[in-house]
Amino acid sequence: MPRMPFTPPGAFHGVKVSVISADTKMPLYHDPDAVENEDPQTRQHYVEAVTGAKFAVKVSLTRRFEVGTAGAIRISLKPDNATSGWFTDVPEYNCRYGQKSGYTFDHLTKFDRATSQWKKGELSFGNLETKETSDSHISLDSAKSLGRIQVTIERVHLRPDPLGHVQCDTDFKRVTEVPEKALKGSGVANTIECSNYTISGPPPIRMLASPILGPLGKPIVINILYRSKRTLQMLGCIPRTPSPEPAARGLEEENKALRVSLFRIEASTLLFLINLQARLERLERSANIKPEHVAGIKREREDAEKAASRKRARSSGPTETVDLTDD
């Protein structure tokens, strides 16, 4: 019976990558220009970069991740134009027996030649200045890598490094300014910055790694492109005018409560005005009736006095006697 060809599981089965800032997972936006199935081993996402915000990159491997014949899983991180980046080796047995494993890159280690000390610094989105002419002699290839965090996951076999090199990029230098023409409208406004350095121990001595044979030996690559909110809106990753539904509902409830309060105030004010109008009308009626009543009484008194005066006038002359009998 002929053997069936080996069909590897999905390259990203059991792989989770997240960017964490302020103890919150940041949304990873789909690349609207990505071509489906262009490279099944590579994925590309966008994330919003806020200048000065600290962040960490967390890589998790779940029980669904296929280990194969690997002796270890190498997880690497390369910020911007770093040459080799930083990496860690996860023992294969951490994944083989269903244990959740991975690594969180929350700082980068470097050797300070001025003090001859190893130091580690926190990751953040630093500001990138663009100028017409710049003293930065950055190549076009290096400029294309700006604004990108590249995470690589490999199934490898390990062997000791006879030179005893450490597993970090000791030559990484952050780019702070760049000629505007080098970016070619990519919308890059930040680069990865390490700050708040503290003294640390030296990183582990690296092991030389070689990929396992077969389809599982191909590396898995996740490119995280960090851009400003405005650039993400222009790219179509997020809506240009996002609708704040919770805020709208809260504002609607507040307006409703305000309308109810105004209605109550208007009703009480209207009732007060009605009562006041009725009282004024009663006062006006009482004011109009009183003078007429007094005038009537006065006229009646004057008429009575005039009648008595006429009666006295008729009876005040001498009394005459007329005899009406016949002689």
Short mmCIF file of C-alpha atoms in Angstrom, two decimals:
data_model
loop_
_atom_site.label_atom_id
_atom_site.label_comp_id
_atom_site.label_asym_id
_atom_site.label_seq_id
_atom_site.Cartn_x
_atom_site.Cartn_y
_atom_site.Cartn_z
CA MET A 1 0.00 0.00 0.00
CA PRO A 2 1.61 3.31 -1.06
CA ARG A 3 2.34 5.85 1.67
CA MET A 4 0.22 8.99 1.66
CA PRO A 5 2.18 12.23 1.36
CA PHE A 6 2.64 14.11 4.63
CA THR A 7 0.25 17.03 4.94
CA PRO A 8 1.38 19.43 7.64
CA PRO A 9 -1.25 21.11 9.79
CA GLY A 10 -1.85 24.80 9.39
CA ALA A 11 1.38 26.64 10.00
CA PHE A 12 -0.18 28.85 12.64
CA HIS A 13 -2.07 26.17 14.55
CA GLY A 14 -1.33 26.66 18.24
CA VAL A 15 0.46 29.99 17.72
CA LYS A 16 -0.78 33.19 19.33
CA VAL A 17 0.99 36.53 19.14
CA SER A 18 -0.26 39.64 20.92
CA VAL A 19 0.95 43.16 21.65
CA ILE A 20 0.27 44.29 25.21
CA SER A 21 0.23 47.90 26.33
CA ALA A 22 -0.96 49.18 29.73
CA ASP A 23 -1.89 45.60 30.69
CA THR A 24 -4.31 45.41 27.74
CA LYS A 25 -4.08 43.44 24.53
CA MET A 26 -3.99 45.82 21.60
CA PRO A 27 -6.17 45.00 18.57
CA LEU A 28 -4.29 43.45 15.65
CA TYR A 29 -5.81 44.70 12.40
CA HIS A 30 -5.90 42.73 9.19
CA ASP A 31 -3.79 44.00 6.31
CA PRO A 32 -6.35 45.06 3.65
CA ASP A 33 -3.72 44.73 0.90
CA ALA A 34 -2.60 41.23 1.89
CA VAL A 35 -2.95 38.56 -0.79
CA GLU A 36 -4.53 35.36 0.50
CA ASN A 37 -2.33 32.25 0.37
CA GLU A 38 0.61 34.27 -0.95
CA ASP A 39 2.86 32.72 1.69
CA PRO A 40 1.21 30.25 4.08
CA GLN A 41 4.14 30.63 6.49
CA THR A 42 3.83 34.42 6.85
CA ARG A 43 1.17 36.67 8.27
CA GLN A 44 1.02 40.42 8.53
CA HIS A 45 -0.99 42.58 10.91
CA TYR A 46 -1.21 46.24 11.85
CA VAL A 47 -1.27 47.68 15.33
CA GLU A 48 -1.84 51.26 16.49
CA ALA A 49 1.30 52.98 17.75
CA VAL A 50 0.98 55.77 20.29
CA THR A 51 4.16 57.79 20.72
CA GLY A 52 5.69 57.15 24.14
CA ALA A 53 3.48 54.16 24.96
CA LYS A 54 5.26 51.15 26.48
CA PHE A 55 4.45 47.72 25.15
CA ALA A 56 5.45 44.06 25.16
CA VAL A 57 5.15 41.28 22.58
CA LYS A 58 3.79 37.98 23.88
CA VAL A 59 4.19 34.72 21.93
CA SER A 60 2.17 31.73 23.15
CA LEU A 61 2.33 28.11 21.97
CA THR A 62 -0.65 25.94 22.86
CA ARG A 63 -1.12 22.17 22.74
CA ARG A 64 -2.22 22.43 19.12
CA PHE A 65 1.28 23.47 18.09
CA GLU A 66 3.00 20.60 16.24
CA VAL A 67 6.56 20.04 17.54
CA GLY A 68 7.65 17.33 15.14
CA THR A 69 11.19 16.07 15.70
CA ALA A 70 12.43 19.40 17.05
CA GLY A 71 14.56 19.55 20.15
CA ALA A 72 13.51 23.13 20.85
CA ILE A 73 11.37 25.97 19.56
CA ARG A 74 13.29 29.17 18.83
CA ILE A 75 11.25 32.36 19.19
CA SER A 76 12.92 35.47 17.80
CA LEU A 77 12.03 39.15 17.76
CA LYS A 78 13.55 41.71 15.39
CA PRO A 79 12.49 45.34 15.82
CA ASP A 80 12.87 47.67 12.83
CA ASN A 81 16.26 47.29 11.16
CA ALA A 82 17.89 45.01 13.74
CA THR A 83 20.31 42.50 12.21
CA SER A 84 19.86 39.42 14.38
CA GLY A 85 17.39 40.55 17.02
CA TRP A 86 16.68 38.81 20.33
CA PHE A 87 15.54 35.24 20.81
CA THR A 88 14.83 32.54 23.33
CA ASP A 89 14.77 28.75 23.05
CA VAL A 90 11.77 26.88 24.47
CA PRO A 91 12.45 23.19 25.22
CA GLU A 92 10.38 20.88 23.06
CA TYR A 93 8.98 18.95 26.03
CA ASN A 94 7.20 22.12 27.20
CA CYS A 95 5.06 21.88 24.06
CA ARG A 96 5.02 18.14 23.47
CA TYR A 97 3.06 17.23 26.61
CA GLY A 98 0.28 19.73 26.16
CA GLN A 99 1.77 22.46 28.32
CA LYS A 100 1.18 26.04 27.30
CA SER A 101 4.50 27.73 26.76
CA GLY A 102 6.00 30.74 25.05
CA TYR A 103 7.81 33.95 25.88
CA THR A 104 7.08 37.63 26.47
CA PHE A 105 9.48 40.24 25.09
CA ASP A 106 8.97 43.12 27.51
CA HIS A 107 12.55 44.45 27.41
CA LEU A 108 15.69 44.30 25.30
CA THR A 109 19.18 43.66 26.62
CA LYS A 110 22.32 45.43 25.47
CA PHE A 111 25.94 45.75 26.54
CA ASP A 112 26.91 49.25 27.61
CA ARG A 113 30.52 49.64 26.51
CA ALA A 114 30.90 52.92 28.44
CA THR A 115 30.27 51.19 31.77
CA SER A 116 31.07 47.60 30.74
CA GLN A 117 27.69 46.50 32.09
CA TRP A 118 24.73 44.60 30.76
CA LYS A 119 21.52 46.60 30.84
CA LYS A 120 17.92 46.02 29.88
CA GLY A 121 15.43 48.62 28.75
CA GLU A 122 11.66 48.78 28.38
CA LEU A 123 10.11 48.78 24.92
CA SER A 124 8.15 51.80 23.71
CA PHE A 125 7.13 53.57 20.52
CA GLY A 126 9.62 56.41 20.01
CA ASN A 127 9.10 59.39 17.73
CA LEU A 128 10.69 59.34 14.27
CA GLU A 129 11.58 62.65 12.64
CA THR A 130 11.43 62.96 8.88
CA LYS A 131 13.50 65.65 7.18
CA GLU A 132 14.25 66.61 3.62
CA THR A 133 17.93 66.10 4.33
CA SER A 134 19.15 64.00 7.24
CA ASP A 135 22.50 63.07 8.73
CA SER A 136 21.25 59.52 9.08
CA HIS A 137 22.97 57.34 6.49
CA ILE A 138 20.32 54.65 6.38
CA SER A 139 20.01 52.40 3.38
CA LEU A 140 16.78 51.95 1.50
CA ASP A 141 16.58 48.31 2.60
CA SER A 142 16.94 49.32 6.24
CA ALA A 143 14.34 52.04 5.79
CA LYS A 144 11.86 49.45 4.50
CA SER A 145 12.21 47.59 7.80
CA LEU A 146 11.27 50.59 9.92
CA GLY A 147 7.88 50.44 11.56
CA ARG A 148 7.94 46.66 11.77
CA ILE A 149 8.25 44.07 14.54
CA GLN A 150 9.09 40.68 13.11
CA VAL A 151 8.38 37.57 15.17
CA THR A 152 9.84 34.26 13.95
CA ILE A 153 9.09 30.78 15.30
CA GLU A 154 11.31 27.86 14.26
CA ARG A 155 11.46 24.17 15.10
CA VAL A 156 15.17 23.50 15.51
CA HIS A 157 17.90 21.20 16.75
CA LEU A 158 20.40 22.85 19.08
CA ARG A 159 24.12 22.43 19.52
CA PRO A 160 26.65 24.42 21.58
CA ASP A 161 28.24 27.53 20.14
CA PRO A 162 32.03 27.15 20.33
CA LEU A 163 32.46 30.95 20.24
CA GLY A 164 30.18 31.50 23.23
CA HIS A 165 28.13 34.33 21.73
CA VAL A 166 25.12 35.63 23.64
CA GLN A 167 21.60 35.48 22.30
CA CYS A 168 20.95 39.15 21.64
CA ASP A 169 21.71 41.82 19.06
CA THR A 170 24.58 43.86 20.52
CA ASP A 171 24.81 46.20 17.51
CA PHE A 172 21.22 47.44 17.41
CA LYS A 173 20.95 51.22 17.18
CA ARG A 174 17.64 53.01 17.10
CA VAL A 175 16.89 55.27 14.12
CA THR A 176 15.63 58.67 15.29
CA GLU A 177 15.52 60.58 12.01
CA VAL A 178 15.39 59.64 8.38
CA PRO A 179 15.16 61.40 4.99
CA GLU A 180 11.55 61.77 3.92
CA LYS A 181 12.22 60.21 0.53
CA ALA A 182 13.52 57.03 2.19
CA LEU A 183 10.08 56.22 3.62
CA LYS A 184 8.29 56.65 0.27
CA GLY A 185 4.89 57.36 1.79
CA SER A 186 4.86 54.31 4.06
CA GLY A 187 3.34 56.35 6.89
CA VAL A 188 6.01 55.33 9.41
CA ALA A 189 6.09 57.86 12.25
CA ASN A 190 7.71 55.81 15.04
CA THR A 191 10.56 53.44 15.73
CA ILE A 192 11.17 51.05 18.61
CA GLU A 193 12.85 52.72 21.57
CA CYS A 194 14.43 51.22 24.68
CA SER A 195 14.31 53.39 27.77
CA ASN A 196 14.50 53.23 31.56
CA TYR A 197 17.58 51.04 31.46
CA THR A 198 18.48 49.05 34.54
CA ILE A 199 21.49 46.88 35.26
CA SER A 200 20.90 43.21 34.52
CA GLY A 201 22.85 40.02 34.25
CA PRO A 202 24.28 38.88 30.92
CA PRO A 203 21.91 37.01 28.59
CA PRO A 204 22.33 33.26 28.16
CA ILE A 205 25.01 31.89 25.88
CA ARG A 206 23.31 31.10 22.65
CA MET A 207 23.06 27.68 21.10
CA LEU A 208 23.56 27.17 17.40
CA ALA A 209 20.31 26.13 15.76
CA SER A 210 19.53 24.21 12.61
CA PRO A 211 15.97 23.69 11.33
CA ILE A 212 14.44 20.24 11.34
CA LEU A 213 13.87 18.45 8.06
CA GLY A 214 10.56 18.39 6.28
CA PRO A 215 7.68 20.87 5.94
CA LEU A 216 7.72 21.61 9.66
CA GLY A 217 11.25 22.96 9.31
CA LYS A 218 10.05 26.11 7.58
CA PRO A 219 10.00 29.14 9.89
CA ILE A 220 6.75 30.84 10.83
CA VAL A 221 6.89 34.63 10.45
CA ILE A 222 4.50 37.21 11.89
CA ASN A 223 5.10 40.80 10.79
CA ILE A 224 3.51 43.41 13.03
CA LEU A 225 3.44 46.82 11.34
CA TYR A 226 2.89 49.63 13.81
CA ARG A 227 1.38 52.86 12.52
CA SER A 228 -0.43 55.90 13.88
CA LYS A 229 -4.22 55.91 14.12
CA ARG A 230 -4.47 58.40 11.26
CA THR A 231 -2.38 56.17 8.99
CA LEU A 232 -4.46 53.11 9.91
CA GLN A 233 -7.60 55.03 8.97
CA MET A 234 -6.08 56.03 5.63
CA LEU A 235 -5.11 52.39 4.96
CA GLY A 236 -8.64 51.22 5.71
CA CYS A 237 -7.63 49.07 8.68
CA ILE A 238 -9.99 50.94 10.98
CA PRO A 239 -13.00 53.15 10.14
CA ARG A 240 -12.26 56.79 9.53
CA THR A 241 -15.07 57.86 11.84
CA PRO A 242 -15.50 55.08 14.41
CA SER A 243 -18.89 55.24 16.07
CA PRO A 244 -18.55 55.35 19.88
CA GLU A 245 -21.71 53.37 20.64
CA PRO A 246 -21.27 53.20 24.44
CA ALA A 247 -20.64 56.94 24.59
CA ALA A 248 -23.66 57.61 22.38
CA ARG A 249 -25.90 55.51 24.61
CA GLY A 250 -24.61 57.29 27.69
CA LEU A 251 -25.19 60.67 26.05
CA GLU A 252 -28.71 59.65 25.01
CA GLU A 253 -29.56 58.60 28.57
CA GLU A 254 -28.15 61.85 29.89
CA ASN A 255 -30.20 63.86 27.40
CA LYS A 256 -33.32 61.89 28.33
CA ALA A 257 -32.78 62.62 32.04
CA LEU A 258 -32.20 66.27 31.21
CA ARG A 259 -35.41 66.45 29.18
CA VAL A 260 -37.38 64.89 32.06
CA SER A 261 -35.91 67.44 34.48
CA LEU A 262 -36.72 70.31 32.14
CA PHE A 263 -40.27 69.00 31.69
CA ARG A 264 -40.75 68.89 35.45
CA ILE A 265 -39.36 72.40 35.81
CA GLU A 266 -41.55 73.70 33.00
CA ALA A 267 -44.64 72.00 34.45
CA SER A 268 -44.06 73.44 37.93
CA THR A 269 -43.30 76.87 36.46
CA LEU A 270 -46.43 76.74 34.33
CA LEU A 271 -48.56 75.76 37.32
CA PHE A 272 -47.07 78.61 39.33
CA LEU A 273 -47.81 81.09 36.54
CA ILE A 274 -51.40 79.83 36.21
CA ASN A 275 -51.98 80.25 39.96
CA LEU A 276 -50.35 83.67 39.88
CA GLN A 277 -52.55 84.76 36.95
CA ALA A 278 -55.69 83.58 38.73
CA ARG A 279 -54.70 85.47 41.87
CA LEU A 280 -54.01 88.64 39.90
CA GLU A 281 -57.42 88.35 38.22
CA ARG A 282 -59.14 88.00 41.62
CA LEU A 283 -57.26 91.00 42.91
CA GLU A 284 -58.23 93.05 39.85
CA ARG A 285 -61.88 92.08 40.21
CA SER A 286 -61.92 93.03 43.87
CA ALA A 287 -60.20 96.30 43.07
CA ASN A 288 -62.78 97.17 40.38
CA ILE A 289 -65.86 96.28 42.49
CA LYS A 290 -64.95 98.27 45.60
CA PRO A 291 -64.89 101.78 44.08
CA GLU A 292 -68.28 101.25 42.34
CA HIS A 293 -69.89 100.09 45.60
CA VAL A 294 -68.56 103.12 47.48
CA ALA A 295 -69.72 105.48 44.71
CA GLY A 296 -73.23 103.96 44.77
CA ILE A 297 -73.53 104.42 48.50
CA LYS A 298 -72.34 108.01 48.17
CA ARG A 299 -74.85 108.74 45.38
CA GLU A 300 -77.70 107.25 47.45
CA ARG A 301 -76.73 109.42 50.43
CA GLU A 302 -76.58 112.54 48.26
CA ASP A 303 -80.02 111.82 46.72
CA ALA A 304 -81.56 111.35 50.16
CA GLU A 305 -80.08 114.63 51.38
CA LYS A 306 -81.39 116.48 48.31
CA ALA A 307 -84.91 115.05 48.79
CA ALA A 308 -84.97 116.10 52.46
CA SER A 309 -83.78 119.58 51.50
CA ARG A 310 -86.61 120.01 48.96
CA LYS A 311 -89.15 118.84 51.51
CA ARG A 312 -87.89 121.40 54.02
CA ALA A 313 -87.96 124.08 51.38
CA ARG A 314 -91.67 123.46 50.62
CA SER A 315 -92.68 123.50 54.25
CA SER A 316 -90.77 126.55 55.41
CA GLY A 317 -93.27 129.43 54.14
CA PRO A 318 -96.29 131.07 56.08
CA THR A 319 -99.51 129.05 56.40
CA GLU A 320 -102.57 130.41 54.53
CA THR A 321 -106.26 129.41 55.34
CA VAL A 322 -108.86 129.36 52.50
CA ASP A 323 -112.56 129.27 53.44
CA LEU A 324 -114.58 127.34 50.97
CA THR A 325 -118.02 127.56 52.64
CA ASP A 326 -120.86 129.53 51.16
CA ASP A 327 -121.91 132.64 52.80
#
